[in-house]
Amino acid sequence: MAKSRFEYVKKFELPDPLMPNTYIIVRIDGKGFHKFSDVHSFDKPNDVRALDLMDTAAKTVLNEYKDVVMAFGESDEYSFLLRRTTTLYNRRRSKINSSIVSLFTSAYVFHWARFFPNTPLLYPPSFDGRVILYPNIEEVRDYFSWRQADTHINNLYNTTFWALVHGGLTTAEANKTLQGTNSKDKNEILFTKFGINYNTLPEMFRKGSVCVRSLSVEEPQKSFPEQQAAHGIMTLSIGPSSSGNSNTVLSRKEKVYQGTEGSPMVLHVDIIKDLFWSERPWLLS
Amino acid sequence: MAKSRFEYVKKFELPDPLMPNTYIIVRIDGKGFHKFSDVHSFDKPNDVRALDLMDTAAKTVLNEYKDVVMAFGESDEYSFLLRRTTTLYNRRRSKINSSIVSLFTSAYVFHWARFFPNTPLLYPPSFDGRVILYPNIEEVRDYFSWRQADTHINNLYNTTFWALVHGGLTTAEANKTLQGTNSKDKNEILFTKFGINYNTLPEMFRKGSVCVRSLSVEEPQKSFPEQQAAHGIMTLSIGPSSSGNSNTVLSRKEKVYQGTEGSPMVLHVDIIKDLFWSERPWLLS
Amino acid sequence: MAKSRFEYVKKFELPDPLMPNTYIIVRIDGKGFHKFSDVHSFDKPNDVRALDLMDTAAKTVLNEYKDVVMAFGESDEYSFLLRRTTTLYNRRRSKINSSIVSLFTSAYVFHWARFFPNTPLLYPPSFDGRVILYPNIEEVRDYFSWRQADTHINNLYNTTFWALVHGGLTTAEANKTLQGTNSKDKNEILFTKFGINYNTLPEMFRKGSVCVRSLSVEEPQKSFPEQQAAHGIMTLSIGPSSSGNSNTVLSRKEKVYQGTEGSPMVLHVDIIKDLFWSERPWLLS
Amino acid sequence: MAKSRFEYVKKFELPDPLMPNTYIIVRIDGKGFHKFSDVHSFDKPNDVRALDLMDTAAKTVLNEYKDVVMAFGESDEYSFLLRRTTTLYNRRRSKINSSIVSLFTSAYVFHWARFFPNTPLLYPPSFDGRVILYPNIEEVRDYFSWRQADTHINNLYNTTFWALVHGGLTTAEANKTLQGTNSKDKNEILFTKFGINYNTLPEMFRKGSVCVRSLSVEEPQKSFPEQQAAHGIMTLSIGPSSSGNSNTVLSRKEKVYQGTEGSPMVLHVDIIKDLFWSERPWLLS
């Protein structure tokens, strides 16, 4: 087709490639979700339906983008980790950022009715997104530790705050009561005033959601150590096996596994300690 | 709340401010909409429901972001113009880009059922977005001329292509027939073979959709010139009026109008020529 | 020649193009020139030799880079304006910035002995540089006004400060004396204590140096208005002329003059008011 | 001092911080040095005086910037490596780039007469500079391997080319003779036609120049292995020592040595193999 004399305006689209061989994290945040959660009567301090919806939207992103190897979410935010060597969209910053935030948003609205069958969506919610690069493994680990520590801090506060409110305080009074308190104080308030042992609350609330892929293997439960089973994960790092053959095959597969195959699943586990990462060496390789 | 030892990772979030006092355009594009339109049985070459849905999503963006003073859409793309002096999100590139693409996407899914009552949405669609800066008015004009010229070129091609296909050709044959043809040839094919006068087709198809705000004023129709009425616009640039008082009030308002008040509406008009812009001096002021 | 297996590292050199059609200013600043001027016994508050050397280095830049149409300097800094449409080095930010600061530095050292014949250069001085983009004429005007206003403010302060010091005060006492004073106060101190009328001091000190090109034309002195002659400029904007022919020829030339031909010369004139710019329409065209 | 109404133009100076915790390399290149070397009658294929001058300018940079831990140069280019954790100028890209290229240029002109006592500098030479970031050690190693491999390739070509020219060929004939030849061919030409064993040519020409710092220690020669002594380096990695005390002291120092103390010196050694790097663990730590 003939080019128009207006085509020169394309020259103003400047390149925005991300540095090669660097970890890419895309973090999205809900916009105005304080109001959004009020309007849609979210349970306080945590609404399981809303969290499940967030997790489902995150899984949609992992299903679409094979180079997104992991995600971590809490409240109205989610962070996506892309493989260090990904060449997705030629590593164009805006393209990666906008595509992921758009798909996440789309999935959130698309699946709303499934998780909130009795709560009509009153207006379209939105998220913003940003790209952060990390050169080293340690920093990626610390990034996710930062988010999970934040989950804990926020949840402990919110749990105590809403216990006080449900116990009869105004929100202003609850706020005042919590001013200057540390973690220990809040645990104490929960336990003595409300009989709540914080550590027994659902891990989804205390640890947030981590979304990773797992290769489906036959009967993985059998050979799994207790610890891993507790995490509900299915990996290929299978221990002693009666079948030398299958072991060899699996080992070979394991070597090339880059976290891009298999179905994404959501866990509520510690990602600050080493175990989660050592079980999934492909995440940071 | 106590800061964790992981907080240092925030330092890797680098600033991305856009140059001040420059026109900002955010263009979003549907991802995989060829397949999406097939799966959802869009009418060819143009599906009014799909275009109306795009326009509605664009209006949602203008309703939310007062500094988006105009938008232009065709097919599965939409371009949003922000005021040159906007300080939205401190002009952060990623924040502006992701917020607009997310809200547009959200509105698209949210309003789907209204425009496609008999066509269930089968999976969540997504869009990408990019930010382009233009220093001068002329370039902004040429940007939108570029998009509208593109609308014309694409629509003429598609209209002729689908006329041929509906007339019995395979898509391969239709493609071959159109190879090397210019606009005149296509018009000729449409008219002689199918009795279609291209210029009488709906302006929505030929010109795309432009979304702008208009101040609602009392009885604007009376004093409007024919031409403006034909465009369906309501502005304050009222000519001679019998009421000196109201004129004064309006003039005062007019001075400060920056295109950020009033309800967004969708027009299908020429935006290459001067009229559209001279009627709305605030768009590029 | 054979490519080595190390060539992949070139991929880490990311593009850094500057927005097209925007004014480019490169400002360089001396590094550690307080110490440098002490070590080399610069006259205080202004050293004519040092300023002449700066001006000469700036002229070297204009001689080398035709698209640098103007420069303004004071003290140990200089700002260079590139034509809005320049495609120098494909508008690569780092290349433009580094090339100009390098050539300026080189010329400064190269010409040192000419301006300081009795003062050996004791160590190599250096400058840093930055690129600033401006979309509009008004901002470029205001940028240079900002620098010239700064020249005035600094020079008035320094002139009064050193008058006090030369008059017997310690530098600490002089500093204290000037604390909280405004321009009027400083003028008053200069006049009453030292008999100095600030406005009669050399324009080089009060206005800084502006470097522009002028086309050499035949017998320009004859037809120049007083005002222009006073500025020492030679332009082609010749008024009424006895020779219709030459007038026509010059007018034709004038139309295409972009400030890139002719020899750079240094003026000490007001660049805040309109005259300087109206005489040289090519600077901002 | 009072702020002027023009100060708003400062808002157009946008931040340009480099990613934290990433290796920074600044590479400078001579501009128009083909002509510059002709005009100043450089010896061909290599001019020791010019290379020594380059090395001296590089040492000036290392003396001034403690966080530049290493540099590698050949011909008219030099690459500077900054510590991964440097906070020099808050890691501002333009500031780092321009400051280094400016100081290098300044030193080049400043020291010219010392290395070319009988060749007056005819005009001020200049260099451009660029910043490249590398996230990983391996890439930094490969970057320097790339430059040293390039040194070898260029020098072998130039040595053969100029041998042919000095042997009576025109430059066009020499070019033609070398077309399509590989390294082995060139070595053969040098040996059979001119009796030159390429591998016995000075290492400065074949390997380029690497500039690093060394801590000066007492009597280091005694305890140094042959290999290190051959490289002319003085490190603290001293082996068995009769003095337990001094050993302890040195070990403690060694732990904190980051390559920022001591005098820069120039070596002509292999930096592709591991030895150079393993001897200086601080370079990439």
PDB file of C-alpha atoms in Angstrom, chain A residues 28-31 33 36 54 57 75-78 101-102 104-106 108-109 125-129, chain B residues 65 95 97-103 106:
ATOM      1  CA  ILE A  28       1.149  -4.567  38.767  1.00  0.00           C
ATOM      2  CA  ASP A  29      -0.920  -2.730  41.351  1.00  0.00           C
ATOM      3  CA  GLY A  30      -4.650  -2.221  41.601  1.00  0.00           C
ATOM      4  CA  LYS A  31      -5.790   1.342  41.100  1.00  0.00           C
ATOM      5  CA  PHE A  33      -8.778  -0.809  45.174  1.00  0.00           C
ATOM      6  CA  PHE A  36     -13.190  -0.938  44.767  1.00  0.00           C
ATOM      7  CA  MET A  54      -6.118 -12.433  41.516  1.00  0.00           C
ATOM      8  CA  ALA A  57      -5.574 -13.786  36.581  1.00  0.00           C
ATOM      9  CA  SER A  75      -3.784  -8.037  48.176  1.00  0.00           C
ATOM     10  CA  ASP A  76      -4.232  -6.110  44.882  1.00  0.00           C
ATOM     11  CA  GLU A  77      -0.705  -6.480  43.556  1.00  0.00           C
ATOM     12  CA  TYR A  78       1.187  -9.159  41.636  1.00  0.00           C
ATOM     13  CA  VAL A 101      -0.899  -5.630  32.746  1.00  0.00           C
ATOM     14  CA  SER A 102      -3.539  -5.759  30.012  1.00  0.00           C
ATOM     15  CA  PHE A 104      -4.028  -9.594  33.828  1.00  0.00           C
ATOM     16  CA  THR A 105      -6.741  -6.956  33.882  1.00  0.00           C
ATOM     17  CA  SER A 106      -8.679  -8.726  31.176  1.00  0.00           C
ATOM     18  CA  TYR A 108      -9.620 -10.310  36.246  1.00  0.00           C
ATOM     19  CA  VAL A 109     -12.803  -8.953  34.688  1.00  0.00           C
ATOM     20  CA  PRO A 125     -11.246  -1.998  37.619  1.00  0.00           C
ATOM     21  CA  SER A 126      -7.738  -1.259  36.422  1.00  0.00           C
ATOM     22  CA  PHE A 127      -4.110  -1.840  37.342  1.00  0.00           C
ATOM     23  CA  ASP A 128      -0.874  -0.065  36.641  1.00  0.00           C
ATOM     24  CA  GLY A 129       2.374  -1.819  35.867  1.00  0.00           C
TER      25      GLY A 129
ATOM     26  CA  TYR B  65      -8.662  10.680  32.758  1.00  0.00           C
ATOM     27  CA  LYS B  95       2.407   4.547  34.845  1.00  0.00           C
ATOM     28  CA  ASN B  97       0.936   3.803  29.561  1.00  0.00           C
ATOM     29  CA  SER B  98      -0.071   0.877  31.743  1.00  0.00           C
ATOM     30  CA  SER B  99      -2.963   2.650  33.440  1.00  0.00           C
ATOM     31  CA  ILE B 100      -4.590   3.594  30.165  1.00  0.00           C
ATOM     32  CA  VAL B 101      -4.121   0.243  28.478  1.00  0.00           C
ATOM     33  CA  SER B 102      -5.415  -1.517  31.593  1.00  0.00           C
ATOM     34  CA  LEU B 103      -8.545   0.580  31.906  1.00  0.00           C
ATOM     35  CA  SER B 106     -11.065  -3.681  31.500  1.00  0.00           C
TER      36      SER B 106
END
